[in-house]
């Protein structure tokens, strides 16, 4: 415990380490790639890839081509072409092999088209079990496994598909190294849950070793990645200036100082280059929110936290007069960040978003205050009671509202009521909030409980049910899978009606899966987490371009 000195308040500390990133180093980084220098070649490659789609006649080839483009991270360039092709592939009889049918099912549902699970009937016995003879079809099993993650509530065929494919993939022998690695990666992390940015980088490495690799697609993927990375790097370098001006490393040394991790999260939520302002605002929100998380969870006294929440309710810089010095700096940062965002929306979209953003910040901090109240009173809520509040304190509803304003712009009136004013009834807002909260708790429970912290779904479930930590973790994994089924239903429901909002919700959820894959993203700064961040700092090597630069 740390004494606060004059106030006589005992301060708790989570012992977070300083950031591993140096702002000056980040600002010094350069890349030879840009739209200005490489844009013409990118356009040539896009036209060549577009021609591949236009001349693809066989349904199986069309599916494989679209799948490859999606995994390489270039499909968005051909969104209209792909949307023209996919509806023609809904016919249940385009293929007779398991690999193709499962791929057809997955791609259609991922892109918002409904296709019935009846397409799998030809591979099943009358008792609803898959044919035993499929147990040796490795590529078919892997495709079926990936398709099973596109299930919706009450689609028991896909539950059986997951069980059957997993069971048989785990016992495969005499596989070549590449296939064995594919299976292991998918069993650990299915395609549908993968973050698009890191998936494209990983798959480029895999694809360039493929005997069937298309050189146009490979060059397009690498160049597109590198140009995009150059944009992200410039955005991050601009944010470093804001970060330096705050100087929380000196002013608030007890909190997590995680700007680069916050930018990576923001980039994962909205990777499309046209949403630079949204990435900027989400990064600032994430950075401020991480600090507030440390203040509400460990450092602040309950009286201080109550005063801070009341100051958010008042939304007035004069309200900081009642706050301790360490809270004044974070309140000012929050207030100024929101003011800048509101002014920009008023100028460019002609709309005053302040009432909606203020409301979300109040919901957010009240969620934290409720957790602090439970902690200080010694009250243990039920797991469900905790989750209902924690979906708010995880910060996803407010992030979704940021996203709605960020991706819609002038058309906001069409979506304001459903996704902002009545967000508690929106699946695209609430389902990501539940999933992200459970992912966070699943990956941080052990270390938090070792520190003596109990504000976690795992802990409350263990207390309520008398369960072990392993049993509680398994329960959470089941909840996450069932919530994804509901989100899959929302993808099909909203992809044509509100595509930008749907994409933002799904990308945010996928990004969170990725950042918590190796533990506490905002806490431990492990090598694997650092490697993720480096993907926005370093381009992919391209021999033909790198050699040209050396000449």
XYZ file of C-alpha atoms in Angstrom:
551
model
C 0.000 0.000 0.000
C 1.171 3.517 -0.764
C 0.467 6.420 1.517
C -0.843 9.563 -0.140
C 0.908 11.796 2.370
C -1.089 14.869 3.407
C -4.479 13.360 2.750
C -3.683 10.295 4.811
C -5.379 8.053 2.221
C -3.991 4.577 1.732
C -3.386 4.078 -1.988
C -3.430 0.684 -3.657
C -1.235 -0.018 -6.651
C -1.430 -2.715 -9.317
C 2.319 -2.405 -9.913
C 2.040 -1.626 -13.629
C 5.342 -1.204 -15.453
C 6.175 1.891 -17.523
C 5.562 1.767 -21.255
C 8.187 -0.031 -23.321
C 7.716 2.414 -26.210
C 9.769 5.561 -26.684
C 7.864 8.438 -28.277
C 10.922 9.957 -29.925
C 11.820 6.606 -31.479
C 8.299 6.224 -32.876
C 8.472 9.738 -34.337
C 11.791 8.926 -36.012
C 10.493 5.877 -37.892
C 10.098 6.120 -41.658
C 8.860 3.948 -44.499
C 9.557 4.158 -48.240
C 5.942 3.298 -49.067
C 3.174 5.809 -49.701
C 0.207 6.491 -51.970
C 2.251 9.171 -53.696
C 5.137 6.889 -54.651
C 3.399 3.520 -55.003
C -0.223 4.434 -55.761
C 0.060 3.909 -59.542
C 1.426 0.388 -59.115
C -1.275 -0.379 -56.548
C -3.948 0.649 -59.060
C -2.389 -1.586 -61.738
C -2.474 -4.550 -59.381
C -6.053 -3.806 -58.345
C -7.147 -3.807 -61.981
C -5.375 -7.121 -62.581
C -7.025 -8.646 -59.493
C -10.408 -7.259 -60.556
C -9.931 -9.039 -63.862
C -9.341 -12.304 -61.987
C -12.762 -11.917 -60.365
C -14.436 -10.936 -63.627
C -13.093 -13.947 -65.522
C -13.685 -16.508 -62.776
C -16.526 -18.720 -63.993
C -16.412 -21.877 -61.904
C -18.149 -21.459 -58.559
C -15.415 -23.322 -56.691
C -12.748 -20.993 -58.096
C -14.836 -17.925 -57.275
C -15.155 -19.027 -53.653
C -11.450 -19.779 -53.314
C -10.529 -16.449 -54.897
C -12.812 -14.440 -52.607
C -11.551 -16.356 -49.569
C -7.940 -15.662 -50.542
C -8.655 -11.956 -51.095
C -10.366 -11.677 -47.731
C -7.539 -13.356 -45.866
C -4.910 -11.263 -47.676
C -6.735 -8.119 -46.583
C -7.526 -6.788 -50.070
C -11.163 -7.844 -50.560
C -12.477 -4.405 -49.568
C -11.085 -3.010 -52.831
C -13.506 -5.281 -54.698
C -16.504 -5.059 -52.396
C -19.004 -4.324 -55.173
C -17.661 -7.112 -57.404
C -17.828 -9.617 -54.545
C -21.325 -8.496 -53.550
C -22.397 -9.129 -57.153
C -20.932 -12.637 -57.164
C -22.016 -13.960 -53.757
C -25.825 -13.836 -54.173
C -25.444 -16.143 -57.158
C -23.738 -18.683 -54.891
C -26.597 -19.104 -52.410
C -27.889 -22.071 -54.424
C -27.440 -25.133 -52.239
C -26.324 -27.348 -55.135
C -23.207 -25.654 -56.474
C -20.862 -28.344 -55.112
C -20.871 -31.884 -53.739
C -17.650 -31.896 -51.697
C -17.507 -30.884 -48.022
C -14.672 -28.376 -48.431
C -16.516 -26.270 -51.023
C -19.933 -26.432 -49.399
C -18.533 -25.401 -46.018
C -16.549 -22.565 -47.646
C -19.671 -21.447 -49.491
C -21.608 -21.392 -46.222
C -18.932 -19.461 -44.317
C -18.270 -16.801 -46.947
C -21.949 -16.093 -47.537
C -22.742 -15.677 -43.861
C -19.601 -13.632 -43.171
C -20.708 -11.249 -45.898
C -24.263 -10.928 -44.602
C -26.115 -13.377 -46.845
C -28.367 -15.973 -45.274
C -27.795 -19.564 -46.319
C -29.539 -22.499 -44.672
C -27.737 -25.233 -42.770
C -29.639 -27.625 -45.045
C -26.619 -27.479 -47.370
C -24.946 -29.914 -44.965
C -27.754 -32.506 -45.098
C -25.996 -34.465 -47.861
C -23.094 -35.104 -45.464
C -25.233 -36.360 -42.561
C -26.933 -39.528 -41.397
C -30.647 -39.556 -40.567
C -29.804 -39.305 -36.869
C -28.199 -35.871 -37.402
C -24.608 -37.095 -37.171
C -21.997 -36.439 -39.853
C -20.930 -39.387 -42.005
C -18.037 -41.334 -40.517
C -16.460 -41.525 -43.968
C -15.735 -37.776 -43.779
C -13.311 -38.362 -40.916
C -10.333 -38.652 -43.265
C -11.197 -35.643 -45.465
C -8.784 -33.230 -43.748
C -9.378 -30.173 -45.942
C -13.130 -30.761 -45.739
C -13.013 -31.131 -41.955
C -11.031 -27.908 -41.557
C -13.466 -26.046 -43.804
C -16.394 -27.472 -41.822
C -14.745 -26.452 -38.562
C -14.373 -22.852 -39.753
C -17.967 -22.800 -41.029
C -19.286 -23.968 -37.669
C -18.329 -20.607 -36.137
C -20.921 -18.879 -38.323
C -23.764 -20.591 -36.499
C -26.804 -18.793 -35.121
C -28.897 -19.676 -32.037
C -30.609 -23.086 -32.212
C -28.680 -24.264 -35.277
C -27.770 -27.618 -33.797
C -26.309 -28.839 -37.095
C -23.413 -26.422 -36.606
C -22.906 -27.514 -33.000
C -22.564 -31.045 -34.324
C -20.258 -29.748 -37.081
C -17.956 -28.198 -34.488
C -17.906 -31.368 -32.381
C -17.369 -33.707 -35.351
C -14.687 -31.625 -37.081
C -12.758 -30.898 -33.882
C -12.802 -34.536 -32.791
C -11.488 -35.751 -36.137
C -8.940 -32.983 -36.685
C -7.358 -33.737 -33.313
C -6.607 -37.365 -34.288
C -5.193 -36.778 -37.771
C -1.788 -38.345 -38.363
C 0.867 -38.215 -41.105
C 0.024 -34.654 -42.068
C 2.482 -32.419 -43.878
C 3.883 -29.584 -41.783
C 1.823 -26.814 -43.422
C -1.480 -28.599 -42.901
C -0.608 -29.509 -39.319
C 0.135 -25.845 -38.589
C -3.119 -24.716 -40.234
C -5.116 -27.118 -38.090
C -3.366 -26.107 -34.877
C -3.879 -22.385 -35.585
C -7.555 -22.834 -36.392
C -8.260 -24.985 -33.360
C -6.705 -22.264 -31.223
C -8.303 -19.354 -33.084
C -11.009 -19.740 -35.785
C -10.909 -17.554 -38.894
C -14.198 -15.804 -38.135
C -12.801 -14.412 -34.880
C -9.506 -13.143 -36.320
C -8.567 -9.480 -36.586
C -8.252 -8.499 -40.252
C -4.933 -6.614 -39.923
C -2.954 -9.339 -38.162
C -4.630 -12.073 -40.222
C -3.534 -10.425 -43.470
C 0.051 -10.119 -42.261
C 0.138 -13.734 -41.094
C -1.579 -15.086 -44.212
C 0.762 -13.242 -46.587
C 3.591 -15.330 -45.136
C 1.570 -18.505 -45.610
C 0.323 -17.630 -49.096
C 3.738 -16.867 -50.568
C 4.765 -20.472 -49.825
C 1.651 -21.902 -51.505
C 2.251 -23.782 -54.761
C -0.943 -22.232 -56.159
C 0.049 -18.685 -55.200
C -0.987 -15.976 -57.654
C 1.812 -13.414 -58.001
C -0.618 -10.547 -58.687
C -2.540 -11.180 -55.463
C 0.641 -11.593 -53.436
C 2.196 -8.343 -54.665
C -1.129 -6.538 -54.240
C -1.458 -7.794 -50.663
C 2.077 -6.771 -49.693
C 1.941 -3.349 -51.336
C -1.535 -2.642 -49.990
C -0.372 -3.628 -46.512
C 2.713 -1.421 -46.682
C 0.884 1.641 -47.975
C -1.766 1.197 -45.290
C 0.942 0.759 -42.648
C 2.507 4.038 -43.753
C -0.799 5.827 -43.094
C -1.166 4.234 -39.668
C 2.407 5.183 -38.762
C 1.796 8.854 -39.625
C -1.387 8.885 -37.533
C 0.428 7.364 -34.594
C 3.278 9.848 -34.875
C 0.775 12.717 -34.685
C -0.799 11.166 -31.595
C 2.620 10.903 -29.962
C 2.667 14.700 -29.777
C -0.611 14.700 -27.843
C 0.798 11.935 -25.645
C 3.966 13.890 -24.883
C 1.991 17.019 -23.988
C -0.054 15.065 -21.420
C 3.152 13.700 -19.848
C 1.286 11.234 -17.634
C 4.485 9.227 -17.229
C 5.555 11.952 -14.795
C 2.191 13.348 -13.686
C 0.390 10.024 -13.080
C 3.157 7.434 -12.602
C 0.802 4.896 -10.986
C -1.301 4.321 -14.134
C -0.753 2.316 -17.309
C 0.775 4.544 -19.976
C -0.310 2.676 -23.112
C -0.752 4.960 -26.127
C 0.536 2.547 -28.778
C -1.587 -0.305 -27.465
C -4.626 2.008 -27.554
C -3.904 3.051 -31.134
C -3.531 -0.589 -32.190
C -6.944 -1.308 -30.651
C -8.490 1.716 -32.394
C -6.949 0.694 -35.713
C -8.329 -2.810 -35.308
C -11.825 -1.432 -34.674
C -11.865 0.710 -37.821
C -9.047 -0.256 -40.201
C -10.562 1.508 -43.242
C -8.285 4.385 -44.177
C -11.086 6.924 -44.575
C -11.819 6.773 -40.831
C -8.666 8.498 -39.614
C -10.583 10.866 -37.305
C -12.395 7.950 -35.710
C -9.103 6.144 -35.004
C -7.759 9.376 -33.525
C -10.784 9.781 -31.219
C -10.910 6.115 -30.216
C -7.201 6.164 -29.357
C -7.682 9.171 -27.101
C -10.734 7.579 -25.515
C -8.874 4.304 -24.956
C -5.885 6.062 -23.426
C -8.016 8.129 -21.045
C -10.205 5.124 -20.238
C -7.195 2.951 -19.336
C -6.095 5.604 -16.843
C -9.598 5.901 -15.395
C -9.687 2.124 -15.040
C -6.594 2.277 -12.803
C -7.995 5.182 -10.799
C -11.378 3.559 -10.185
C -10.009 0.040 -9.686
C -7.071 0.708 -7.398
C -5.855 4.226 -6.728
C -8.833 6.422 -5.899
C -10.706 6.542 -2.589
C -14.448 6.024 -2.856
C -15.093 9.663 -1.927
C -12.766 10.825 -4.721
C -14.395 8.490 -7.221
C -17.853 9.726 -6.256
C -16.712 13.330 -6.755
C -15.176 12.536 -10.137
C -18.356 10.829 -11.347
C -20.384 13.822 -10.177
C -18.008 16.120 -12.082
C -18.685 14.082 -15.227
C -22.407 14.543 -14.599
C -21.908 18.333 -14.319
C -19.654 18.416 -17.430
C -18.044 21.712 -16.547
C -14.348 22.555 -16.181
C -15.238 24.399 -12.981
C -16.184 21.010 -11.524
C -12.496 20.114 -11.230
C -12.158 22.513 -8.286
C -13.550 19.814 -5.979
C -11.150 17.142 -7.297
C -7.683 16.164 -6.021
C -4.782 17.250 -8.220
C -4.222 13.860 -9.872
C -7.860 13.755 -10.984
C -7.823 17.282 -12.367
C -5.358 16.353 -15.109
C -7.389 13.385 -16.360
C -10.708 15.276 -16.140
C -9.224 18.100 -18.214
C -7.922 15.622 -20.804
C -11.348 13.971 -21.072
C -13.169 17.296 -21.308
C -10.812 18.754 -23.926
C -10.834 15.565 -26.016
C -14.630 15.529 -26.147
C -14.778 19.266 -26.880
C -12.472 18.825 -29.876
C -14.523 15.909 -31.193
C -17.812 17.775 -30.735
C -16.487 20.868 -32.504
C -15.278 18.777 -35.447
C -18.671 17.037 -35.772
C -20.463 20.391 -35.700
C -18.244 21.831 -38.431
C -18.175 18.827 -40.764
C -21.516 17.109 -40.094
C -23.616 20.003 -38.846
C -24.671 18.114 -35.730
C -24.247 18.705 -32.000
C -23.204 15.310 -30.632
C -22.285 16.608 -27.158
C -25.504 15.452 -25.388
C -24.971 11.886 -26.617
C -21.242 11.753 -25.825
C -21.758 13.264 -22.361
C -24.445 10.698 -21.634
C -22.113 7.855 -22.625
C -19.253 9.149 -20.468
C -21.656 9.331 -17.548
C -22.891 5.754 -18.139
C -19.277 4.662 -18.368
C -18.033 6.283 -15.151
C -21.177 5.275 -13.240
C -20.404 1.687 -14.192
C -16.971 2.076 -12.628
C -18.448 3.742 -9.565
C -20.845 0.842 -9.026
C -17.911 -1.578 -9.035
C -16.067 0.638 -6.556
C -19.167 0.738 -4.353
C -19.343 -3.061 -4.323
C -15.636 -3.308 -3.557
C -15.665 -0.808 -0.689
C -18.845 -2.245 0.855
C -17.638 -5.852 0.626
C -20.687 -6.851 -1.438
C -20.338 -9.755 -3.867
C -22.860 -9.432 -6.724
C -24.083 -12.464 -8.616
C -22.205 -13.172 -11.827
C -25.140 -11.947 -13.920
C -25.549 -8.809 -11.789
C -21.872 -8.064 -12.237
C -22.019 -8.679 -16.001
C -24.973 -6.356 -16.532
C -22.955 -3.494 -15.039
C -19.588 -4.599 -16.416
C -20.753 -4.547 -20.044
C -20.962 -0.789 -19.437
C -17.691 -0.295 -17.547
C -15.724 -2.175 -20.225
C -16.219 0.885 -22.438
C -17.678 -0.812 -25.510
C -21.081 0.967 -25.555
C -19.360 4.361 -25.542
C -16.867 3.117 -28.154
C -19.757 1.952 -30.336
C -21.381 5.382 -30.082
C -18.052 6.957 -31.083
C -18.033 4.503 -33.971
C -21.578 5.232 -35.094
C -20.863 8.958 -35.291
C -17.495 8.258 -36.915
C -18.576 5.943 -39.736
C -21.980 7.429 -40.559
C -21.371 11.177 -40.635
C -24.113 13.102 -42.450
C -26.491 10.108 -42.508
C -26.642 9.846 -38.717
C -30.332 10.734 -38.361
C -31.264 7.419 -39.967
C -29.475 5.488 -37.217
C -29.530 7.857 -34.223
C -32.530 6.377 -32.451
C -31.558 2.715 -32.781
C -27.817 2.763 -32.164
C -27.332 5.838 -29.955
C -30.505 6.894 -28.135
C -31.736 3.331 -27.524
C -28.394 1.538 -27.585
C -29.392 -0.796 -24.730
C -31.797 -2.512 -27.150
C -29.314 -2.821 -30.015
C -27.608 -6.170 -30.593
C -24.773 -4.489 -32.495
C -23.957 -2.430 -29.401
C -24.719 -4.840 -26.569
C -23.405 -8.144 -27.921
C -19.853 -6.831 -28.519
C -19.982 -5.290 -25.030
C -20.781 -8.640 -23.397
C -18.205 -10.528 -25.490
C -15.423 -8.021 -24.847
C -16.125 -7.938 -21.108
C -16.004 -11.724 -20.886
C -12.823 -11.906 -22.995
C -11.163 -9.338 -20.749
C -12.202 -11.165 -17.580
C -11.194 -14.548 -18.985
C -7.649 -13.387 -19.732
C -7.067 -11.204 -16.658
C -8.836 -13.170 -13.899
C -5.848 -15.189 -12.713
C -3.434 -12.280 -12.317
C -6.129 -10.030 -10.826
C -7.109 -12.617 -8.219
C -3.426 -13.114 -7.369
C -3.284 -9.354 -6.680
C -6.315 -9.674 -4.425
C -8.721 -8.035 -6.903
C -12.150 -9.627 -7.191
C -14.056 -7.497 -9.721
C -14.245 -10.215 -12.358
C -16.941 -12.510 -13.757
C -14.772 -15.578 -13.122
C -14.459 -14.737 -9.423
C -18.158 -14.057 -8.859
C -19.172 -17.185 -10.763
C -16.827 -19.270 -8.630
C -18.339 -17.789 -5.447
C -21.938 -18.116 -6.619
C -21.709 -21.650 -8.038
C -18.951 -23.096 -5.883
C -17.048 -23.735 -9.108
C -13.330 -24.110 -9.703
C -11.459 -21.523 -11.752
C -11.236 -23.997 -14.635
C -14.993 -24.660 -14.534
C -15.714 -20.926 -14.436
C -13.384 -20.350 -17.393
C -15.077 -23.093 -19.412
C -18.440 -21.518 -18.626
C -17.222 -18.143 -19.893
C -15.915 -19.707 -23.107
C -19.362 -21.214 -23.671
C -21.022 -17.853 -23.051
C -18.707 -16.186 -25.576
C -19.531 -18.777 -28.240
C -23.280 -18.367 -27.650
C -23.006 -14.584 -27.800
C -21.186 -14.915 -31.110
C -24.125 -16.943 -32.434
C -26.373 -13.994 -31.669
C -23.876 -11.612 -33.253
C -23.786 -13.803 -36.378
C -27.544 -13.392 -36.617
C -27.147 -9.623 -36.292
C -24.502 -9.641 -39.053
C -27.003 -11.103 -41.525
C -29.810 -8.879 -40.217
C -27.910 -5.579 -40.354
C -25.230 -5.998 -43.017
C -27.357 -4.553 -45.816
C -29.297 -2.069 -43.666
C -26.425 -0.611 -41.625
C -23.242 -2.106 -43.143
C -20.754 0.420 -41.750
C -22.046 0.034 -38.187
C -22.149 -3.755 -38.510
C -18.544 -3.847 -39.730
C -17.410 -1.613 -36.892
C -19.103 -3.829 -34.290
C -17.631 -7.020 -35.739
C -14.127 -5.612 -36.241
C -14.119 -4.298 -32.673
C -15.045 -7.732 -31.361
C -12.454 -9.496 -33.506
C -9.777 -7.007 -32.513
C -10.468 -7.666 -28.836
C -10.109 -11.409 -29.400
C -6.686 -10.702 -30.868
C -5.382 -8.306 -28.255
C -6.355 -10.637 -25.401
C -5.079 -13.761 -27.148
C -1.827 -13.615 -25.182
C -3.041 -12.217 -21.871
C -3.713 -8.714 -20.572
C -3.108 -6.453 -23.586
C -3.024 -3.200 -21.642
C -1.007 -4.620 -18.770
C 1.777 -7.122 -19.349
C 3.476 -5.823 -22.564
C 4.631 -9.346 -23.489
C 6.834 -9.983 -26.538
C 3.879 -11.333 -28.511
C 1.859 -8.233 -27.690
C 4.805 -6.021 -28.626
C 5.108 -7.870 -31.946
C 1.483 -6.956 -32.655
C 2.226 -3.276 -32.092
C 5.323 -3.506 -34.290
C 3.081 -4.447 -37.218
C 2.028 -0.787 -37.413
C 5.631 0.395 -37.093
C 7.318 -1.785 -39.730
C 6.424 -2.623 -43.371
C 6.637 -6.083 -44.919
C 9.767 -6.740 -46.937
C 9.192 -6.638 -50.690
C 12.327 -7.739 -52.497
C 11.547 -6.126 -55.843
C 10.986 -2.743 -54.175
C 13.680 -3.005 -51.521
C 16.337 -3.847 -54.144
C 15.252 -0.910 -56.279
C 15.755 1.422 -53.321
C 19.313 0.175 -52.836
C 20.328 0.939 -56.435
